[in-house]
Amino acid sequence: RLESINMFVRIIRRSAPALVGRGFATTSEAAAHGLIEIREYTVKPEGFAQFMKVASEYVGVRKELLPLLGMFTCDMGSCLHRMTHMYSYDSLEQRDAARSAAVRDPRWKTFLELSRPHMQYQENKILSEARPIYQALQLQPTALFRSPPKPAAPAKVVYELRTYQLKPGYGSVPALVEAFSKGLPAKVAADPEGQLVFFGHTEVGMLNNVVELWRYPSAQACIQARQAAREVPQWREAIAAIAPGVQHFSSAFLNPTPFSPWQ
C-alpha cells in the first residue's frame, strides 16, 4: 500500500507543470510554489483604455493558460500607464512549459495581436520567496493567498509594492532578510489592517532587488500603518540595520483590476 501511495505521488509530481499551466493546481502543488514572476507592461498613454479592454476580454484565456495571481494598475508612485501582473511557478521548467503552451494557443495569439500595438515597453523579473520571512510571520506561500471578502461598503483597496535595491555582494539580501525576520513580527502586530502578500528577492533581473507586496483596505490605512511602524522599537532597529546596504527604495500604490484574481 505504501508503494502504491509513493507511486501516486511521483505521478502527481511529474504531472504538476502541465496541470498548473492549465490553471488546475491543487493545494499541495501550490504550497510548493516558490518562484514569483512580476511582469510590468508600460502602455502608450493614448492606448491604455483599449489595452485594458482587450486584457479584460481575454483574461479568461490568461487564467486558463498561466498561473495568474494578480493584475494591477498604478494609482500613485510609479508610471501611471503601467499594468503589473504576477504569476507563481514551482520551477523555471514549469514556467517555460506554461508559456510555450500559451504561445501555441490561437486565442493567445489573437490577444497578442490586439494588445501589442498599444504596448510601449515590457519588463519582467523572477523572484524567490524569502522563506525566513514567511516562517517568522507564519505566512502561507504567496500562491495560496486569497483576498478577504469585501465589506458591504468597500473602500478603494490598495496593494503597496515596496522595492529595495541593495548594494552588490552575496551578503546584502541575507542581511536584510535576517533583520526583517526579527523586526517584521512586531511591525505586523502594530498594524491590524495590513496583510503581507509577498516578500522575495530576484533570481533573474536586477539582482539584489528585494520586493514586498502588502494589501491594505485603503491608501490611508497604508499611511497609518507606516506611521505606526515608526514607533515600533524592533522595526526601527531592523531599518537601522539594513539602511547602510540599501542603494534606493521605492513605494507604489497599485489597484487591482476588476478582473484580477487578487482583489
PDB file of C-alpha atoms in Angstrom:
ATOM      1  CA  ARG A   1       0.000   0.000   0.000  1.00  0.00           C
ATOM      2  CA  LEU A   2       2.843   2.382   0.853  1.00  0.00           C
ATOM      3  CA  GLU A   3       4.474   1.675  -2.534  1.00  0.00           C
ATOM      4  CA  SER A   4       1.161   2.486  -4.259  1.00  0.00           C
ATOM      5  CA  ILE A   5       0.949   5.815  -2.429  1.00  0.00           C
ATOM      6  CA  ASN A   6       4.551   6.653  -3.336  1.00  0.00           C
ATOM      7  CA  MET A   7       3.871   5.813  -6.984  1.00  0.00           C
ATOM      8  CA  PHE A   8       0.807   8.095  -6.952  1.00  0.00           C
ATOM      9  CA  VAL A   9       2.851  10.958  -5.505  1.00  0.00           C
ATOM     10  CA  ARG A  10       5.518  10.518  -8.207  1.00  0.00           C
ATOM     11  CA  ILE A  11       2.856  10.631 -10.934  1.00  0.00           C
ATOM     12  CA  ILE A  12       1.344  13.806  -9.484  1.00  0.00           C
ATOM     13  CA  ARG A  13       4.743  15.485  -9.288  1.00  0.00           C
ATOM     14  CA  ARG A  14       5.522  14.638 -12.909  1.00  0.00           C
ATOM     15  CA  SER A  15       2.131  15.979 -13.999  1.00  0.00           C
ATOM     16  CA  ALA A  16       2.242  19.184 -11.925  1.00  0.00           C
ATOM     17  CA  PRO A  17       3.764  21.504 -14.573  1.00  0.00           C
ATOM     18  CA  ALA A  18       1.114  20.649 -17.143  1.00  0.00           C
ATOM     19  CA  LEU A  19      -1.709  20.890 -14.628  1.00  0.00           C
ATOM     20  CA  VAL A  20      -0.631  24.241 -13.240  1.00  0.00           C
ATOM     21  CA  GLY A  21      -0.013  25.589 -16.724  1.00  0.00           C
ATOM     22  CA  ARG A  22      -3.703  24.992 -17.423  1.00  0.00           C
ATOM     23  CA  GLY A  23      -4.742  26.649 -14.181  1.00  0.00           C
ATOM     24  CA  PHE A  24      -5.605  23.422 -12.327  1.00  0.00           C
ATOM     25  CA  ALA A  25      -3.061  23.463  -9.460  1.00  0.00           C
ATOM     26  CA  THR A  26      -4.008  21.539  -6.355  1.00  0.00           C
ATOM     27  CA  THR A  27      -3.415  22.910  -2.860  1.00  0.00           C
ATOM     28  CA  SER A  28      -0.430  20.594  -2.282  1.00  0.00           C
ATOM     29  CA  GLU A  29       1.169  21.688  -5.567  1.00  0.00           C
ATOM     30  CA  ALA A  30       0.561  25.363  -4.884  1.00  0.00           C
ATOM     31  CA  ALA A  31       2.129  25.018  -1.442  1.00  0.00           C
ATOM     32  CA  ALA A  32       5.425  24.123  -3.113  1.00  0.00           C
ATOM     33  CA  HIS A  33       5.497  27.249  -5.265  1.00  0.00           C
ATOM     34  CA  GLY A  34       8.489  29.413  -4.541  1.00  0.00           C
ATOM     35  CA  LEU A  35       9.075  31.420  -7.725  1.00  0.00           C
ATOM     36  CA  ILE A  36       7.111  34.566  -8.453  1.00  0.00           C
ATOM     37  CA  GLU A  37       7.244  36.291 -11.810  1.00  0.00           C
ATOM     38  CA  ILE A  38       6.456  40.009 -11.894  1.00  0.00           C
ATOM     39  CA  ARG A  39       5.702  41.369 -15.353  1.00  0.00           C
ATOM     40  CA  GLU A  40       5.310  45.093 -15.980  1.00  0.00           C
ATOM     41  CA  TYR A  41       3.767  46.398 -19.186  1.00  0.00           C
ATOM     42  CA  THR A  42       4.191  50.090 -19.847  1.00  0.00           C
ATOM     43  CA  VAL A  43       1.392  51.012 -22.227  1.00  0.00           C
ATOM     44  CA  LYS A  44       1.128  54.017 -24.524  1.00  0.00           C
ATOM     45  CA  PRO A  45      -0.949  56.629 -22.663  1.00  0.00           C
ATOM     46  CA  GLU A  46      -3.324  57.091 -25.588  1.00  0.00           C
ATOM     47  CA  GLY A  47      -3.846  53.326 -25.884  1.00  0.00           C
ATOM     48  CA  PHE A  48      -4.223  52.439 -22.226  1.00  0.00           C
ATOM     49  CA  ALA A  49      -8.038  52.227 -22.209  1.00  0.00           C
ATOM     50  CA  GLN A  50      -8.087  49.983 -25.292  1.00  0.00           C
ATOM     51  CA  PHE A  51      -5.309  47.795 -23.889  1.00  0.00           C
ATOM     52  CA  MET A  52      -7.248  47.278 -20.653  1.00  0.00           C
ATOM     53  CA  LYS A  53     -10.385  46.434 -22.641  1.00  0.00           C
ATOM     54  CA  VAL A  54      -8.530  43.721 -24.553  1.00  0.00           C
ATOM     55  CA  ALA A  55      -6.895  42.437 -21.341  1.00  0.00           C
ATOM     56  CA  SER A  56     -10.337  42.181 -19.730  1.00  0.00           C
ATOM     57  CA  GLU A  57     -11.819  40.321 -22.692  1.00  0.00           C
ATOM     58  CA  TYR A  58      -9.003  37.754 -22.725  1.00  0.00           C
ATOM     59  CA  VAL A  59      -8.390  37.372 -19.002  1.00  0.00           C
ATOM     60  CA  GLY A  60     -10.204  34.030 -19.007  1.00  0.00           C
ATOM     61  CA  VAL A  61      -7.689  32.703 -21.534  1.00  0.00           C
ATOM     62  CA  ARG A  62      -4.810  34.078 -19.438  1.00  0.00           C
ATOM     63  CA  LYS A  63      -6.119  32.358 -16.304  1.00  0.00           C
ATOM     64  CA  GLU A  64      -6.560  29.091 -18.169  1.00  0.00           C
ATOM     65  CA  LEU A  65      -3.078  29.068 -19.672  1.00  0.00           C
ATOM     66  CA  LEU A  66      -0.982  30.742 -16.971  1.00  0.00           C
ATOM     67  CA  PRO A  67      -0.959  30.643 -13.122  1.00  0.00           C
ATOM     68  CA  LEU A  68      -2.089  34.251 -12.715  1.00  0.00           C
ATOM     69  CA  LEU A  69      -2.161  35.714  -9.190  1.00  0.00           C
ATOM     70  CA  GLY A  70      -2.983  39.392  -9.639  1.00  0.00           C
ATOM     71  CA  MET A  71      -3.188  42.243 -12.152  1.00  0.00           C
ATOM     72  CA  PHE A  72      -2.833  45.858 -11.102  1.00  0.00           C
ATOM     73  CA  THR A  73      -2.722  49.385 -12.399  1.00  0.00           C
ATOM     74  CA  CYS A  74      -0.727  52.119 -10.690  1.00  0.00           C
ATOM     75  CA  ASP A  75      -2.566  54.718  -8.631  1.00  0.00           C
ATOM     76  CA  MET A  76       0.409  56.566  -7.146  1.00  0.00           C
ATOM     77  CA  GLY A  77       4.173  56.326  -7.000  1.00  0.00           C
ATOM     78  CA  SER A  78       5.130  54.913 -10.392  1.00  0.00           C
ATOM     79  CA  CYS A  79       4.244  55.058 -14.092  1.00  0.00           C
ATOM     80  CA  LEU A  80       0.507  55.730 -14.285  1.00  0.00           C
ATOM     81  CA  HIS A  81       0.018  53.892 -17.584  1.00  0.00           C
ATOM     82  CA  ARG A  82       1.609  50.640 -16.451  1.00  0.00           C
ATOM     83  CA  MET A  83      -0.005  47.289 -15.723  1.00  0.00           C
ATOM     84  CA  THR A  84       1.731  44.990 -13.226  1.00  0.00           C
ATOM     85  CA  HIS A  85       0.846  41.306 -13.094  1.00  0.00           C
ATOM     86  CA  MET A  86       2.186  38.414 -11.053  1.00  0.00           C
ATOM     87  CA  TYR A  87       2.410  34.650 -11.576  1.00  0.00           C
ATOM     88  CA  SER A  88       3.505  31.739  -9.393  1.00  0.00           C
ATOM     89  CA  TYR A  89       5.645  28.783 -10.536  1.00  0.00           C
ATOM     90  CA  ASP A  90       7.350  25.941  -8.727  1.00  0.00           C
ATOM     91  CA  SER A  91      10.245  25.883 -11.222  1.00  0.00           C
ATOM     92  CA  LEU A  92      11.581  27.613 -14.315  1.00  0.00           C
ATOM     93  CA  GLU A  93      10.869  24.421 -16.254  1.00  0.00           C
ATOM     94  CA  GLN A  94       7.195  24.727 -15.333  1.00  0.00           C
ATOM     95  CA  ARG A  95       7.206  28.351 -16.416  1.00  0.00           C
ATOM     96  CA  ASP A  96       8.777  27.507 -19.766  1.00  0.00           C
ATOM     97  CA  ALA A  97       6.219  24.764 -20.374  1.00  0.00           C
ATOM     98  CA  ALA A  98       3.265  27.000 -19.493  1.00  0.00           C
ATOM     99  CA  ARG A  99       4.420  29.932 -21.600  1.00  0.00           C
ATOM    100  CA  SER A 100       5.316  27.700 -24.546  1.00  0.00           C
ATOM    101  CA  ALA A 101       1.810  26.235 -24.457  1.00  0.00           C
ATOM    102  CA  ALA A 102       0.341  29.746 -24.346  1.00  0.00           C
ATOM    103  CA  VAL A 103       2.334  30.855 -27.386  1.00  0.00           C
ATOM    104  CA  ARG A 104       0.887  27.943 -29.368  1.00  0.00           C
ATOM    105  CA  ASP A 105      -2.702  28.703 -28.356  1.00  0.00           C
ATOM    106  CA  PRO A 106      -4.582  30.560 -31.146  1.00  0.00           C
ATOM    107  CA  ARG A 107      -6.603  32.551 -28.624  1.00  0.00           C
ATOM    108  CA  TRP A 108      -3.409  33.834 -27.005  1.00  0.00           C
ATOM    109  CA  LYS A 109      -2.023  34.737 -30.415  1.00  0.00           C
ATOM    110  CA  THR A 110      -5.135  36.838 -31.040  1.00  0.00           C
ATOM    111  CA  PHE A 111      -4.704  38.586 -27.697  1.00  0.00           C
ATOM    112  CA  LEU A 112      -1.103  39.443 -28.554  1.00  0.00           C
ATOM    113  CA  GLU A 113      -2.093  40.782 -31.964  1.00  0.00           C
ATOM    114  CA  LEU A 114      -4.742  43.036 -30.410  1.00  0.00           C
ATOM    115  CA  SER A 115      -2.686  44.244 -27.446  1.00  0.00           C
ATOM    116  CA  ARG A 116       0.814  44.761 -28.837  1.00  0.00           C
ATOM    117  CA  PRO A 117       0.019  47.912 -30.863  1.00  0.00           C
ATOM    118  CA  HIS A 118      -0.712  49.643 -27.533  1.00  0.00           C
ATOM    119  CA  MET A 119       2.463  48.431 -25.831  1.00  0.00           C
ATOM    120  CA  GLN A 120       5.407  50.726 -25.182  1.00  0.00           C
ATOM    121  CA  TYR A 121       7.709  48.617 -23.034  1.00  0.00           C
ATOM    122  CA  GLN A 122       7.746  45.199 -21.342  1.00  0.00           C
ATOM    123  CA  GLU A 123       9.847  44.031 -18.418  1.00  0.00           C
ATOM    124  CA  ASN A 124       9.855  41.038 -16.099  1.00  0.00           C
ATOM    125  CA  LYS A 125      11.804  39.523 -13.211  1.00  0.00           C
ATOM    126  CA  ILE A 126      11.811  36.203 -11.369  1.00  0.00           C
ATOM    127  CA  LEU A 127      11.920  36.211  -7.577  1.00  0.00           C
ATOM    128  CA  SER A 128      12.211  33.589  -4.853  1.00  0.00           C
ATOM    129  CA  GLU A 129      10.153  33.787  -1.698  1.00  0.00           C
ATOM    130  CA  ALA A 130      12.286  34.713   1.318  1.00  0.00           C
ATOM    131  CA  ARG A 131      11.313  31.708   3.417  1.00  0.00           C
ATOM    132  CA  PRO A 132      12.699  33.022   6.754  1.00  0.00           C
ATOM    133  CA  ILE A 133      10.203  35.905   6.487  1.00  0.00           C
ATOM    134  CA  TYR A 134       7.303  33.510   5.898  1.00  0.00           C
ATOM    135  CA  GLN A 135       8.428  31.385   8.836  1.00  0.00           C
ATOM    136  CA  ALA A 136       8.806  34.382  11.165  1.00  0.00           C
ATOM    137  CA  LEU A 137       5.288  35.587  10.339  1.00  0.00           C
ATOM    138  CA  GLN A 138       3.774  32.105   9.928  1.00  0.00           C
ATOM    139  CA  LEU A 139       2.636  33.050   6.428  1.00  0.00           C
ATOM    140  CA  GLN A 140       1.414  30.571   3.843  1.00  0.00           C
ATOM    141  CA  PRO A 141       3.142  30.603   0.427  1.00  0.00           C
ATOM    142  CA  THR A 142       2.189  33.521  -1.777  1.00  0.00           C
ATOM    143  CA  ALA A 143       0.408  31.226  -4.257  1.00  0.00           C
ATOM    144  CA  LEU A 144      -2.120  30.355  -1.540  1.00  0.00           C
ATOM    145  CA  PHE A 145      -3.042  33.951  -0.679  1.00  0.00           C
ATOM    146  CA  ARG A 146      -6.725  34.731  -1.121  1.00  0.00           C
ATOM    147  CA  SER A 147      -8.270  38.175  -0.837  1.00  0.00           C
ATOM    148  CA  PRO A 148     -10.609  38.612   2.134  1.00  0.00           C
ATOM    149  CA  PRO A 149     -14.314  39.141   1.435  1.00  0.00           C
ATOM    150  CA  LYS A 150     -15.220  42.702   0.536  1.00  0.00           C
ATOM    151  CA  PRO A 151     -17.156  44.670   3.167  1.00  0.00           C
ATOM    152  CA  ALA A 152     -20.626  45.995   2.401  1.00  0.00           C
ATOM    153  CA  ALA A 153     -19.256  49.449   1.591  1.00  0.00           C
ATOM    154  CA  PRO A 154     -15.706  48.719   0.414  1.00  0.00           C
ATOM    155  CA  ALA A 155     -13.069  51.408   0.190  1.00  0.00           C
ATOM    156  CA  LYS A 156     -10.566  51.503  -2.659  1.00  0.00           C
ATOM    157  CA  VAL A 157      -8.248  48.595  -1.877  1.00  0.00           C
ATOM    158  CA  VAL A 158      -4.533  49.313  -2.272  1.00  0.00           C
ATOM    159  CA  TYR A 159      -1.623  46.949  -2.774  1.00  0.00           C
ATOM    160  CA  GLU A 160       1.634  48.628  -1.832  1.00  0.00           C
ATOM    161  CA  LEU A 161       4.613  47.457  -3.881  1.00  0.00           C
ATOM    162  CA  ARG A 162       7.804  48.218  -1.959  1.00  0.00           C
ATOM    163  CA  THR A 163      11.138  47.697  -3.716  1.00  0.00           C
ATOM    164  CA  TYR A 164      14.644  47.811  -2.214  1.00  0.00           C
ATOM    165  CA  GLN A 165      17.762  47.890  -4.383  1.00  0.00           C
ATOM    166  CA  LEU A 166      20.658  46.629  -2.292  1.00  0.00           C
ATOM    167  CA  LYS A 167      24.392  47.070  -2.762  1.00  0.00           C
ATOM    168  CA  PRO A 168      26.236  44.401  -4.776  1.00  0.00           C
ATOM    169  CA  GLY A 169      27.544  41.378  -2.909  1.00  0.00           C
ATOM    170  CA  TYR A 170      26.331  37.999  -1.720  1.00  0.00           C
ATOM    171  CA  GLY A 171      25.621  39.176   1.818  1.00  0.00           C
ATOM    172  CA  SER A 172      23.196  42.027   1.092  1.00  0.00           C
ATOM    173  CA  VAL A 173      19.987  40.027   0.702  1.00  0.00           C
ATOM    174  CA  PRO A 174      20.618  37.585   3.601  1.00  0.00           C
ATOM    175  CA  ALA A 175      21.390  40.520   5.918  1.00  0.00           C
ATOM    176  CA  LEU A 176      18.125  42.265   5.032  1.00  0.00           C
ATOM    177  CA  VAL A 177      16.105  39.062   5.381  1.00  0.00           C
ATOM    178  CA  GLU A 178      17.642  38.347   8.786  1.00  0.00           C
ATOM    179  CA  ALA A 179      16.955  41.870  10.057  1.00  0.00           C
ATOM    180  CA  PHE A 180      13.383  41.859   8.743  1.00  0.00           C
ATOM    181  CA  SER A 181      12.719  38.410  10.196  1.00  0.00           C
ATOM    182  CA  LYS A 182      13.413  39.925  13.602  1.00  0.00           C
ATOM    183  CA  GLY A 183      11.562  43.215  13.084  1.00  0.00           C
ATOM    184  CA  LEU A 184       8.536  42.381  10.948  1.00  0.00           C
ATOM    185  CA  PRO A 185       6.563  40.414  13.581  1.00  0.00           C
ATOM    186  CA  ALA A 186       6.463  43.488  15.831  1.00  0.00           C
ATOM    187  CA  LYS A 187       5.596  45.727  12.862  1.00  0.00           C
ATOM    188  CA  VAL A 188       2.732  43.439  11.843  1.00  0.00           C
ATOM    189  CA  ALA A 189       1.458  43.317  15.426  1.00  0.00           C
ATOM    190  CA  ALA A 190       1.145  47.115  15.367  1.00  0.00           C
ATOM    191  CA  ASP A 191      -0.763  47.058  12.063  1.00  0.00           C
ATOM    192  CA  PRO A 192      -4.133  45.242  12.292  1.00  0.00           C
ATOM    193  CA  GLU A 193      -5.225  46.015   8.724  1.00  0.00           C
ATOM    194  CA  GLY A 194      -2.197  45.342   6.519  1.00  0.00           C
ATOM    195  CA  GLN A 195      -1.515  41.906   5.007  1.00  0.00           C
ATOM    196  CA  LEU A 196       1.881  40.864   3.703  1.00  0.00           C
ATOM    197  CA  VAL A 197       1.182  39.053   0.436  1.00  0.00           C
ATOM    198  CA  PHE A 198       4.682  38.513  -0.923  1.00  0.00           C
ATOM    199  CA  PHE A 199       8.271  39.013   0.210  1.00  0.00           C
ATOM    200  CA  GLY A 200      11.079  37.913  -2.052  1.00  0.00           C
ATOM    201  CA  HIS A 201      14.323  38.676  -3.866  1.00  0.00           C
ATOM    202  CA  THR A 202      15.355  38.471  -7.511  1.00  0.00           C
ATOM    203  CA  GLU A 203      16.874  35.436  -9.143  1.00  0.00           C
ATOM    204  CA  VAL A 204      16.606  36.859 -12.681  1.00  0.00           C
ATOM    205  CA  GLY A 205      16.543  40.581 -13.435  1.00  0.00           C
ATOM    206  CA  MET A 206      18.226  43.351 -11.455  1.00  0.00           C
ATOM    207  CA  LEU A 207      19.970  41.305  -8.772  1.00  0.00           C
ATOM    208  CA  ASN A 208      19.948  42.152  -5.059  1.00  0.00           C
ATOM    209  CA  ASN A 209      16.450  43.521  -5.595  1.00  0.00           C
ATOM    210  CA  VAL A 210      14.003  42.842  -2.749  1.00  0.00           C
ATOM    211  CA  VAL A 211      10.249  43.223  -3.217  1.00  0.00           C
ATOM    212  CA  GLU A 212       7.401  43.383  -0.716  1.00  0.00           C
ATOM    213  CA  LEU A 213       3.716  43.389  -1.619  1.00  0.00           C
ATOM    214  CA  TRP A 214       1.223  44.440   1.059  1.00  0.00           C
ATOM    215  CA  ARG A 215      -2.563  44.637   0.877  1.00  0.00           C
ATOM    216  CA  TYR A 216      -4.447  47.429   2.663  1.00  0.00           C
ATOM    217  CA  PRO A 217      -8.162  48.260   2.716  1.00  0.00           C
ATOM    218  CA  SER A 218      -7.321  51.819   1.620  1.00  0.00           C
ATOM    219  CA  ALA A 219      -4.423  54.132   0.860  1.00  0.00           C
ATOM    220  CA  GLN A 220      -4.998  55.961   4.123  1.00  0.00           C
ATOM    221  CA  ALA A 221      -4.742  52.670   6.041  1.00  0.00           C
ATOM    222  CA  CYS A 222      -1.339  52.124   4.429  1.00  0.00           C
ATOM    223  CA  ILE A 223      -0.083  55.547   5.523  1.00  0.00           C
ATOM    224  CA  GLN A 224      -1.388  54.985   9.050  1.00  0.00           C
ATOM    225  CA  ALA A 225       0.368  51.603   9.188  1.00  0.00           C
ATOM    226  CA  ARG A 226       3.624  53.226   8.131  1.00  0.00           C
ATOM    227  CA  GLN A 227       3.280  55.885  10.825  1.00  0.00           C
ATOM    228  CA  ALA A 228       2.535  53.245  13.466  1.00  0.00           C
ATOM    229  CA  ALA A 229       5.576  51.180  12.396  1.00  0.00           C
ATOM    230  CA  ARG A 230       7.899  54.106  13.051  1.00  0.00           C
ATOM    231  CA  GLU A 231       7.027  53.842  16.743  1.00  0.00           C
ATOM    232  CA  VAL A 232       7.885  50.128  17.000  1.00  0.00           C
ATOM    233  CA  PRO A 233      11.400  49.700  18.501  1.00  0.00           C
ATOM    234  CA  GLN A 234      12.086  46.330  16.841  1.00  0.00           C
ATOM    235  CA  TRP A 235      11.150  47.712  13.442  1.00  0.00           C
ATOM    236  CA  ARG A 236      13.286  50.807  13.903  1.00  0.00           C
ATOM    237  CA  GLU A 237      16.215  48.525  14.765  1.00  0.00           C
ATOM    238  CA  ALA A 238      15.594  46.467  11.629  1.00  0.00           C
ATOM    239  CA  ILE A 239      15.562  49.552   9.393  1.00  0.00           C
ATOM    240  CA  ALA A 240      18.717  50.887  11.041  1.00  0.00           C
ATOM    241  CA  ALA A 241      20.441  47.553  10.422  1.00  0.00           C
ATOM    242  CA  ILE A 242      19.624  47.395   6.701  1.00  0.00           C
ATOM    243  CA  ALA A 243      19.830  51.104   5.771  1.00  0.00           C
ATOM    244  CA  PRO A 244      23.614  51.134   5.048  1.00  0.00           C
ATOM    245  CA  GLY A 245      23.154  48.372   2.459  1.00  0.00           C
ATOM    246  CA  VAL A 246      20.244  49.960   0.574  1.00  0.00           C
ATOM    247  CA  GLN A 247      21.026  51.975  -2.552  1.00  0.00           C
ATOM    248  CA  HIS A 248      17.459  53.147  -3.114  1.00  0.00           C
ATOM    249  CA  PHE A 249      13.934  52.301  -2.026  1.00  0.00           C
ATOM    250  CA  SER A 250      10.606  52.940  -3.760  1.00  0.00           C
ATOM    251  CA  SER A 251       6.921  52.544  -2.975  1.00  0.00           C
ATOM    252  CA  ALA A 252       3.963  52.414  -5.347  1.00  0.00           C
ATOM    253  CA  PHE A 253       0.232  52.123  -4.684  1.00  0.00           C
ATOM    254  CA  LEU A 254      -1.435  49.631  -7.010  1.00  0.00           C
ATOM    255  CA  ASN A 255      -5.141  48.989  -7.545  1.00  0.00           C
ATOM    256  CA  PRO A 256      -6.318  45.525  -8.606  1.00  0.00           C
ATOM    257  CA  THR A 257      -8.095  45.485 -11.943  1.00  0.00           C
ATOM    258  CA  PRO A 258     -11.755  44.375 -11.831  1.00  0.00           C
ATOM    259  CA  PHE A 259     -10.692  41.071 -13.439  1.00  0.00           C
ATOM    260  CA  SER A 260      -7.705  40.377 -11.155  1.00  0.00           C
ATOM    261  CA  PRO A 261      -7.871  37.159  -9.056  1.00  0.00           C
ATOM    262  CA  TRP A 262      -6.458  39.129  -6.117  1.00  0.00           C
ATOM    263  CA  GLN A 263      -8.807  41.917  -5.080  1.00  0.00           C
TER     264      GLN A 263
END
